[in-house]
Structures are given as C-alpha cells and as structure tokens.
mmCIF file of C-alpha atoms and ligand atoms in Angstrom:
data_model
loop_
_atom_site.group_PDB
_atom_site.id
_atom_site.type_symbol
_atom_site.label_atom_id
_atom_site.label_comp_id
_atom_site.label_asym_id
_atom_site.label_seq_id
_atom_site.Cartn_x
_atom_site.Cartn_y
_atom_site.Cartn_z
ATOM 1 C CA UNK A 14 -0.071 -24.083 -13.859
ATOM 2 C CA UNK A 15 2.369 -21.736 -15.917
ATOM 3 C CA UNK A 16 6.293 -21.811 -15.191
ATOM 4 C CA UNK A 17 6.721 -20.543 -11.740
ATOM 5 C CA UNK A 18 10.150 -18.951 -10.324
ATOM 6 C CA UNK A 19 11.878 -20.215 -7.549
ATOM 7 C CA UNK A 20 10.927 -17.407 -5.179
ATOM 8 C CA UNK A 21 8.343 -14.594 -5.173
ATOM 9 C CA UNK A 22 8.373 -11.538 -2.911
ATOM 10 C CA UNK A 23 4.855 -10.004 -2.090
ATOM 11 C CA UNK A 24 3.806 -6.816 -1.043
ATOM 12 C CA UNK A 25 1.164 -6.572 1.593
ATOM 13 C CA UNK A 26 -0.855 -3.319 1.309
ATOM 14 C CA UNK A 27 -3.143 -3.225 -1.835
ATOM 15 C CA UNK A 28 -1.712 -6.226 -3.091
ATOM 16 C CA UNK A 29 -2.852 -9.199 -0.558
ATOM 17 C CA UNK A 30 -5.105 -6.882 1.319
ATOM 18 C CA UNK A 31 -7.087 -3.927 0.390
ATOM 19 C CA UNK A 32 -6.021 -1.187 2.519
ATOM 20 C CA UNK A 33 -5.398 2.248 1.188
ATOM 21 C CA UNK A 34 -6.423 2.292 -2.392
ATOM 22 C CA UNK A 35 -9.365 4.504 -3.850
ATOM 23 C CA UNK A 36 -9.618 6.860 -0.726
ATOM 24 C CA UNK A 37 -12.086 9.092 -2.528
ATOM 25 C CA UNK A 38 -15.268 7.406 -1.282
ATOM 26 C CA UNK A 39 -14.182 6.848 2.116
ATOM 27 C CA UNK A 40 -13.358 10.612 2.695
ATOM 28 C CA UNK A 41 -16.775 11.670 1.408
ATOM 29 C CA UNK A 42 -18.588 9.264 3.807
ATOM 30 C CA UNK A 43 -16.374 10.294 6.617
ATOM 31 C CA UNK A 44 -16.591 13.957 5.992
ATOM 32 C CA UNK A 45 -20.371 13.781 5.859
ATOM 33 C CA UNK A 46 -20.150 12.676 9.662
ATOM 34 C CA UNK A 47 -18.411 15.854 10.425
ATOM 35 C CA UNK A 48 -20.637 17.892 8.085
ATOM 36 C CA UNK A 49 -21.911 20.084 10.978
ATOM 37 C CA UNK A 50 -18.501 20.581 12.455
ATOM 38 C CA UNK A 51 -17.215 21.876 9.118
ATOM 39 C CA UNK A 52 -20.087 23.861 8.380
ATOM 40 C CA UNK A 53 -20.498 21.943 4.998
ATOM 41 C CA UNK A 54 -24.180 21.061 4.626
ATOM 42 C CA UNK A 55 -24.386 20.808 0.879
ATOM 43 C CA UNK A 56 -22.607 18.136 -1.001
ATOM 44 C CA UNK A 57 -20.443 20.677 -2.929
ATOM 45 C CA UNK A 58 -19.148 21.832 0.315
ATOM 46 C CA UNK A 59 -18.152 18.264 1.346
ATOM 47 C CA UNK A 60 -16.685 18.043 -2.054
ATOM 48 C CA UNK A 61 -14.497 20.994 -1.479
ATOM 49 C CA UNK A 62 -13.206 19.899 1.911
ATOM 50 C CA UNK A 63 -12.511 16.441 0.689
ATOM 51 C CA UNK A 64 -10.555 17.788 -2.557
ATOM 52 C CA UNK A 65 -8.507 20.192 -0.358
ATOM 53 C CA UNK A 66 -7.637 17.620 2.288
ATOM 54 C CA UNK A 67 -6.645 15.038 -0.520
ATOM 55 C CA UNK A 68 -4.501 17.644 -2.562
ATOM 56 C CA UNK A 69 -2.692 18.302 0.921
ATOM 57 C CA UNK A 70 -2.097 14.466 1.376
ATOM 58 C CA UNK A 71 -0.922 14.075 -2.310
ATOM 59 C CA UNK A 72 1.552 17.131 -1.785
ATOM 60 C CA UNK A 73 2.834 15.766 1.500
ATOM 61 C CA UNK A 74 3.552 12.255 0.249
ATOM 62 C CA UNK A 75 5.148 13.519 -3.022
ATOM 63 C CA UNK A 76 8.550 14.231 -1.264
ATOM 64 C CA UNK A 77 10.121 10.837 -1.158
ATOM 65 C CA UNK A 78 12.317 11.914 1.955
ATOM 66 C CA UNK A 79 9.102 12.980 3.929
ATOM 67 C CA UNK A 80 7.339 9.876 2.714
ATOM 68 C CA UNK A 81 10.018 7.628 3.970
ATOM 69 C CA UNK A 82 9.877 9.244 7.522
ATOM 70 C CA UNK A 83 6.014 9.317 7.672
ATOM 71 C CA UNK A 84 5.275 5.862 6.354
ATOM 72 C CA UNK A 85 6.217 4.853 9.869
ATOM 73 C CA UNK A 86 3.561 6.963 11.328
ATOM 74 C CA UNK A 87 0.555 7.159 8.907
ATOM 75 C CA UNK A 88 -2.029 8.448 11.598
ATOM 76 C CA UNK A 89 0.385 11.195 12.386
ATOM 77 C CA UNK A 90 0.981 12.081 8.634
ATOM 78 C CA UNK A 91 -2.995 12.095 8.200
ATOM 79 C CA UNK A 92 -3.305 14.626 11.088
ATOM 80 C CA UNK A 93 -0.817 16.863 9.364
ATOM 81 C CA UNK A 94 -2.624 16.638 5.999
ATOM 82 C CA UNK A 95 -6.051 17.380 7.372
ATOM 83 C CA UNK A 96 -4.707 20.331 9.556
ATOM 84 C CA UNK A 97 -3.170 21.962 6.462
ATOM 85 C CA UNK A 98 -6.329 21.307 4.194
ATOM 86 C CA UNK A 99 -8.675 22.919 6.948
ATOM 87 C CA UNK A 100 -6.091 25.924 7.222
ATOM 88 C CA UNK A 101 -6.118 26.256 3.278
ATOM 89 C CA UNK A 102 -9.982 26.345 3.435
ATOM 90 C CA UNK A 103 -9.628 29.220 5.915
ATOM 91 C CA UNK A 104 -11.129 26.960 9.012
ATOM 92 C CA UNK A 105 -7.739 26.317 10.844
ATOM 93 C CA UNK A 106 -8.700 23.884 13.806
ATOM 94 C CA UNK A 107 -6.131 21.518 14.752
ATOM 95 C CA UNK A 108 -8.471 19.830 17.310
ATOM 96 C CA UNK A 109 -11.002 19.269 14.606
ATOM 97 C CA UNK A 110 -8.410 18.409 12.083
ATOM 98 C CA UNK A 111 -7.053 15.633 14.304
ATOM 99 C CA UNK A 112 -10.399 13.999 15.092
ATOM 100 C CA UNK A 113 -11.318 14.015 11.481
ATOM 101 C CA UNK A 114 -7.823 12.371 10.770
ATOM 102 C CA UNK A 115 -8.088 9.854 13.564
ATOM 103 C CA UNK A 116 -11.763 8.777 12.415
ATOM 104 C CA UNK A 117 -10.289 8.375 8.875
ATOM 105 C CA UNK A 118 -7.529 6.180 10.153
ATOM 106 C CA UNK A 119 -10.033 4.265 12.160
ATOM 107 C CA UNK A 120 -12.592 3.893 9.421
ATOM 108 C CA UNK A 121 -9.849 2.500 6.805
ATOM 109 C CA UNK A 122 -8.630 0.059 9.358
ATOM 110 C CA UNK A 123 -12.106 -1.330 9.802
ATOM 111 C CA UNK A 124 -12.434 -1.769 6.267
ATOM 112 C CA UNK A 125 -9.086 -3.457 5.502
ATOM 113 C CA UNK A 126 -10.062 -6.635 3.379
ATOM 114 C CA UNK A 127 -7.952 -9.573 2.335
ATOM 115 C CA UNK A 128 -8.416 -9.933 -1.340
ATOM 116 C CA UNK A 129 -10.504 -12.966 -1.883
ATOM 117 C CA UNK A 130 -7.989 -14.930 -3.772
ATOM 118 C CA UNK A 131 -4.992 -14.044 -1.810
ATOM 119 C CA UNK A 132 -4.738 -17.181 0.754
ATOM 120 C CA UNK A 133 -5.523 -19.567 -2.065
ATOM 121 C CA UNK A 134 -2.854 -18.169 -4.489
ATOM 122 C CA UNK A 135 -0.264 -18.018 -1.685
ATOM 123 C CA UNK A 136 -0.870 -21.473 -0.536
ATOM 124 C CA UNK A 137 -0.784 -23.014 -4.204
ATOM 125 C CA UNK A 138 2.407 -21.363 -4.812
ATOM 126 C CA UNK A 139 3.883 -22.606 -1.412
ATOM 127 C CA UNK A 140 2.474 -25.970 -2.274
ATOM 128 C CA UNK A 141 4.208 -25.799 -5.745
ATOM 129 C CA UNK A 142 7.712 -25.248 -3.769
ATOM 130 C CA UNK A 143 7.995 -21.523 -4.481
ATOM 131 C CA UNK A 144 9.960 -19.923 -1.585
ATOM 132 C CA UNK A 145 7.911 -16.829 -0.357
ATOM 133 C CA UNK A 146 8.522 -13.590 1.076
ATOM 134 C CA UNK A 147 6.342 -10.824 2.438
ATOM 135 C CA UNK A 148 8.221 -7.558 1.840
ATOM 136 C CA UNK A 149 6.300 -4.478 3.256
ATOM 137 C CA UNK A 150 6.794 -0.960 4.030
ATOM 138 C CA UNK A 151 5.570 0.779 7.136
ATOM 139 C CA UNK A 152 5.740 0.478 10.995
ATOM 140 C CA UNK A 153 6.466 -2.887 12.729
ATOM 141 C CA UNK A 154 3.192 -2.520 14.863
ATOM 142 C CA UNK A 155 0.703 -1.556 12.079
ATOM 143 C CA UNK A 156 2.138 -4.129 9.721
ATOM 144 C CA UNK A 157 2.432 -7.007 12.085
ATOM 145 C CA UNK A 158 -1.224 -6.214 13.317
ATOM 146 C CA UNK A 159 -2.530 -6.729 9.604
ATOM 147 C CA UNK A 160 -0.339 -9.886 9.149
ATOM 148 C CA UNK A 161 -2.040 -11.514 12.280
ATOM 149 C CA UNK A 162 -5.602 -10.245 11.442
ATOM 150 C CA UNK A 163 -5.290 -11.847 8.053
ATOM 151 C CA UNK A 164 -3.379 -14.926 9.041
ATOM 152 C CA UNK A 165 -0.330 -14.398 6.847
ATOM 153 C CA UNK A 166 2.593 -15.040 8.957
ATOM 154 C CA UNK A 167 2.750 -18.976 8.626
ATOM 155 C CA UNK A 168 2.137 -18.648 4.795
ATOM 156 C CA UNK A 169 5.611 -17.116 4.179
ATOM 157 C CA UNK A 170 9.329 -18.326 4.592
ATOM 158 C CA UNK A 171 10.386 -14.757 5.341
ATOM 159 C CA UNK A 172 8.458 -11.478 6.383
ATOM 160 C CA UNK A 173 10.432 -8.238 6.164
ATOM 161 C CA UNK A 174 8.906 -5.085 7.508
ATOM 162 C CA UNK A 175 10.470 -1.556 6.830
ATOM 163 C CA UNK A 176 9.981 -0.611 10.724
ATOM 164 C CA UNK A 177 12.013 -3.663 11.772
ATOM 165 C CA UNK A 178 14.424 -4.036 8.969
ATOM 166 C CA UNK A 179 15.445 -0.383 8.929
ATOM 167 C CA UNK A 180 15.091 0.210 5.311
ATOM 168 C CA UNK A 181 12.121 0.286 3.102
ATOM 169 C CA UNK A 182 11.403 -0.321 -0.707
ATOM 170 C CA UNK A 183 12.522 0.924 -3.282
ATOM 171 C CA UNK A 184 16.108 0.747 -1.299
ATOM 172 C CA UNK A 185 17.719 -2.025 -3.314
ATOM 173 C CA UNK A 186 19.254 -3.407 0.039
ATOM 174 C CA UNK A 187 15.574 -4.569 0.887
ATOM 175 C CA UNK A 188 15.095 -6.871 -2.032
ATOM 176 C CA UNK A 189 18.828 -7.981 -1.819
ATOM 177 C CA UNK A 190 18.139 -8.964 1.924
ATOM 178 C CA UNK A 191 14.934 -11.039 1.074
ATOM 179 C CA UNK A 192 16.516 -12.574 -1.746
ATOM 180 C CA UNK A 193 19.263 -13.768 0.555
ATOM 181 C CA UNK A 194 16.916 -14.904 3.089
ATOM 182 C CA UNK A 195 15.270 -17.003 0.336
ATOM 183 C CA UNK A 196 18.550 -18.167 -0.923
ATOM 184 C CA UNK A 197 17.951 -17.309 -4.268
ATOM 185 C CA UNK A 198 19.437 -15.083 -7.125
ATOM 186 C CA UNK A 199 17.713 -12.039 -8.317
ATOM 187 C CA UNK A 200 16.937 -13.783 -11.670
ATOM 188 C CA UNK A 201 15.118 -16.551 -9.940
ATOM 189 C CA UNK A 202 12.610 -14.116 -8.218
ATOM 190 C CA UNK A 203 9.365 -12.297 -8.932
ATOM 191 C CA UNK A 204 8.400 -9.234 -6.933
ATOM 192 C CA UNK A 205 4.384 -8.840 -7.112
ATOM 193 C CA UNK A 206 2.744 -5.611 -6.008
ATOM 194 C CA UNK A 207 0.622 -2.573 -6.716
ATOM 195 C CA UNK A 208 3.451 0.090 -6.450
ATOM 196 C CA UNK A 209 5.022 0.702 -9.689
ATOM 197 C CA UNK A 210 8.193 2.006 -8.397
ATOM 198 C CA UNK A 211 8.487 -0.464 -5.631
ATOM 199 C CA UNK A 212 7.448 -3.488 -7.364
ATOM 200 C CA UNK A 213 8.283 -2.994 -10.795
ATOM 201 C CA UNK A 214 11.218 -0.353 -11.336
ATOM 202 C CA UNK A 215 13.450 -0.916 -8.469
ATOM 203 C CA UNK A 216 13.397 -4.817 -8.356
ATOM 204 C CA UNK A 217 13.992 -4.908 -12.133
ATOM 205 C CA UNK A 218 17.114 -2.835 -11.699
ATOM 206 C CA UNK A 219 18.386 -5.669 -9.650
ATOM 207 C CA UNK A 220 17.487 -8.069 -12.523
ATOM 208 C CA UNK A 221 14.224 -9.695 -10.663
ATOM 209 C CA UNK A 222 10.711 -9.854 -12.743
ATOM 210 C CA UNK A 223 8.412 -6.942 -11.749
ATOM 211 C CA UNK A 224 4.790 -8.256 -11.561
ATOM 212 C CA UNK A 225 2.594 -5.375 -11.460
ATOM 213 C CA UNK A 226 -0.606 -5.838 -9.733
ATOM 214 C CA UNK A 227 -3.277 -3.440 -11.172
ATOM 215 C CA UNK A 228 -6.636 -4.753 -9.906
ATOM 216 C CA UNK A 229 -8.445 -1.504 -10.915
ATOM 217 C CA UNK A 230 -7.147 -1.448 -14.539
ATOM 218 C CA UNK A 231 -5.133 1.978 -13.925
ATOM 219 C CA UNK A 232 -2.689 1.173 -16.599
ATOM 220 C CA UNK A 233 1.166 1.903 -16.509
ATOM 221 C CA UNK A 234 1.603 5.314 -15.247
ATOM 222 C CA UNK A 235 2.304 8.143 -17.473
ATOM 223 C CA UNK A 236 5.746 8.888 -16.295
ATOM 224 C CA UNK A 237 6.789 5.144 -17.380
ATOM 225 C CA UNK A 238 4.877 4.787 -20.543
ATOM 226 C CA UNK A 239 7.871 5.545 -22.942
ATOM 227 C CA UNK A 240 10.509 4.097 -20.625
ATOM 228 C CA UNK A 241 11.391 0.594 -22.191
ATOM 229 C CA UNK A 242 13.498 -0.322 -19.231
ATOM 230 C CA UNK A 243 10.518 0.036 -16.844
ATOM 231 C CA UNK A 244 8.036 -1.973 -18.403
ATOM 232 C CA UNK A 245 6.577 -4.851 -16.057
ATOM 233 C CA UNK A 246 7.424 -8.436 -16.834
ATOM 234 C CA UNK A 247 3.674 -8.986 -16.516
ATOM 235 C CA UNK A 248 0.523 -7.189 -15.384
ATOM 236 C CA UNK A 249 -1.958 -9.102 -13.508
ATOM 237 C CA UNK A 250 -5.532 -7.960 -12.366
ATOM 238 C CA UNK A 251 -6.214 -10.648 -10.010
ATOM 239 C CA UNK A 252 -3.618 -12.518 -7.820
ATOM 240 C CA UNK A 253 -5.001 -15.941 -8.957
ATOM 241 C CA UNK A 254 -3.482 -15.167 -12.268
ATOM 242 C CA UNK A 255 -0.184 -16.161 -11.045
ATOM 243 C CA UNK A 256 -1.263 -19.745 -10.492
ATOM 244 C CA UNK A 257 -3.497 -20.299 -13.561
HETATM 245 MG MG1 MG B 11 1.166 -1.686 -1.768
#
C-alpha cells in the first residue's frame, strides 16, 4: 500500500455511490414512458424534450446561490426544471411536469448503486489506521437514507451532512469542521470526490490534498486546465487505487 495520510474525507454522491452522474440515458428512458402525454412519438421528439429539460436543469444549477438553496430539495428543483422545459417547448403543463419530475426522482433513487470497490476500499483504509469522514452536501433525510441503505454509517469516524451542519461544500468551514472532528491538520488529510470545485479546488485552498475521482475519464474541466494552483494532487478512476 502506498503512503497514506492521517485522514481522508470522502464525498458520497457519485464517489462512493453512483447517484446522479450521466443522466442522459435515464431521461431518455423515462421520457419514453411519457411519450403519449408529450405527443412525442418519434425518437427525435423525445430527444428534443430531453435536450430542453436538461438545458433548463443546467441553467438552473449554474447559479451557485440557487444551487446552494435547492440542493436541499432536489425533487423540488427537478419539478421546476421540467416545468420550465415544457413551457419552453410550448407545452406548459405544471401537473404533467411534476409527474415526470417525480418519476425521474423515483427512477434515479431506485438505481443508486454502491461502487463495487467502495466498502472494501474504505474498510482497508480504516484498518490501516486512517481517520475517515463522510462529507456530503444535500438534505439530512435524503443523505441519511443513502448512508443507511448502503451500510456506510459504521465505516466512518465522522459523518457531516450539509442539511445538518448548516453549510455545504465548497464553504471552507465545512472542511475545517471535519478536520477538527478527526483531530488532524489540513496538510495531513486528503479530500476524495468527483466534484472538481468541491473536492479539489476548495480543499486545496486550505492546504489539503485534493484527490479527484474521475471514473468516466472526463479529464480536468476546461476552466481549470491552465490553472496551476487548481490541479488535483492525484486523479483516480477507481476508488481501490487509494489502497493499491
Ligand atoms: Mg459527488
């Protein structure tokens, strides 16, 4: 096993579990179910609805202040995005939009999956004496349900959820609090996760090592390519690389 730090902070969504990544295929599948309601009988028509709804969702989440508020109510945010998407397509129908959004929330929830090497990696790190925290954004109820479903609670020395702590990543207070709870200095800890800003840029500002989890090989996001101070300490494609 390579040299390990005193402590590691793990992200939850799309790091330990597959949750929200790559939504295109899920949207296409779901919209086929609503094809008759949407009068979208050809694949091109489904594609148009999918593209419009996803563009509305991207626009919605691109405002950091809006995102910070609605992260605590993702089903509600989905309803708004689908309502706006249908309106843009000239088919404004809030009741139908809400049914579609809620069905998407349900479909995604049913398809959350633990990454196959998550338990083994976390357990090996803990056995090696590394102090472990789970640091996740989102509502208490939603995140606690995932933590229970995927048997994660007992694996961590500290669990910190945005909806309970009162602040979320990338607020520096979030990392500082977790480090304090683990009783380590920033330079003794890694942050591991899939969100470049939350798990590389912000924690590295504090002096932590940012380990970017990039399972789909997306590569460093364009805005950061030429920013020497925002390069991850390490990029991994599988969690188990941490203990190899
Ligand atoms: Mg994540």
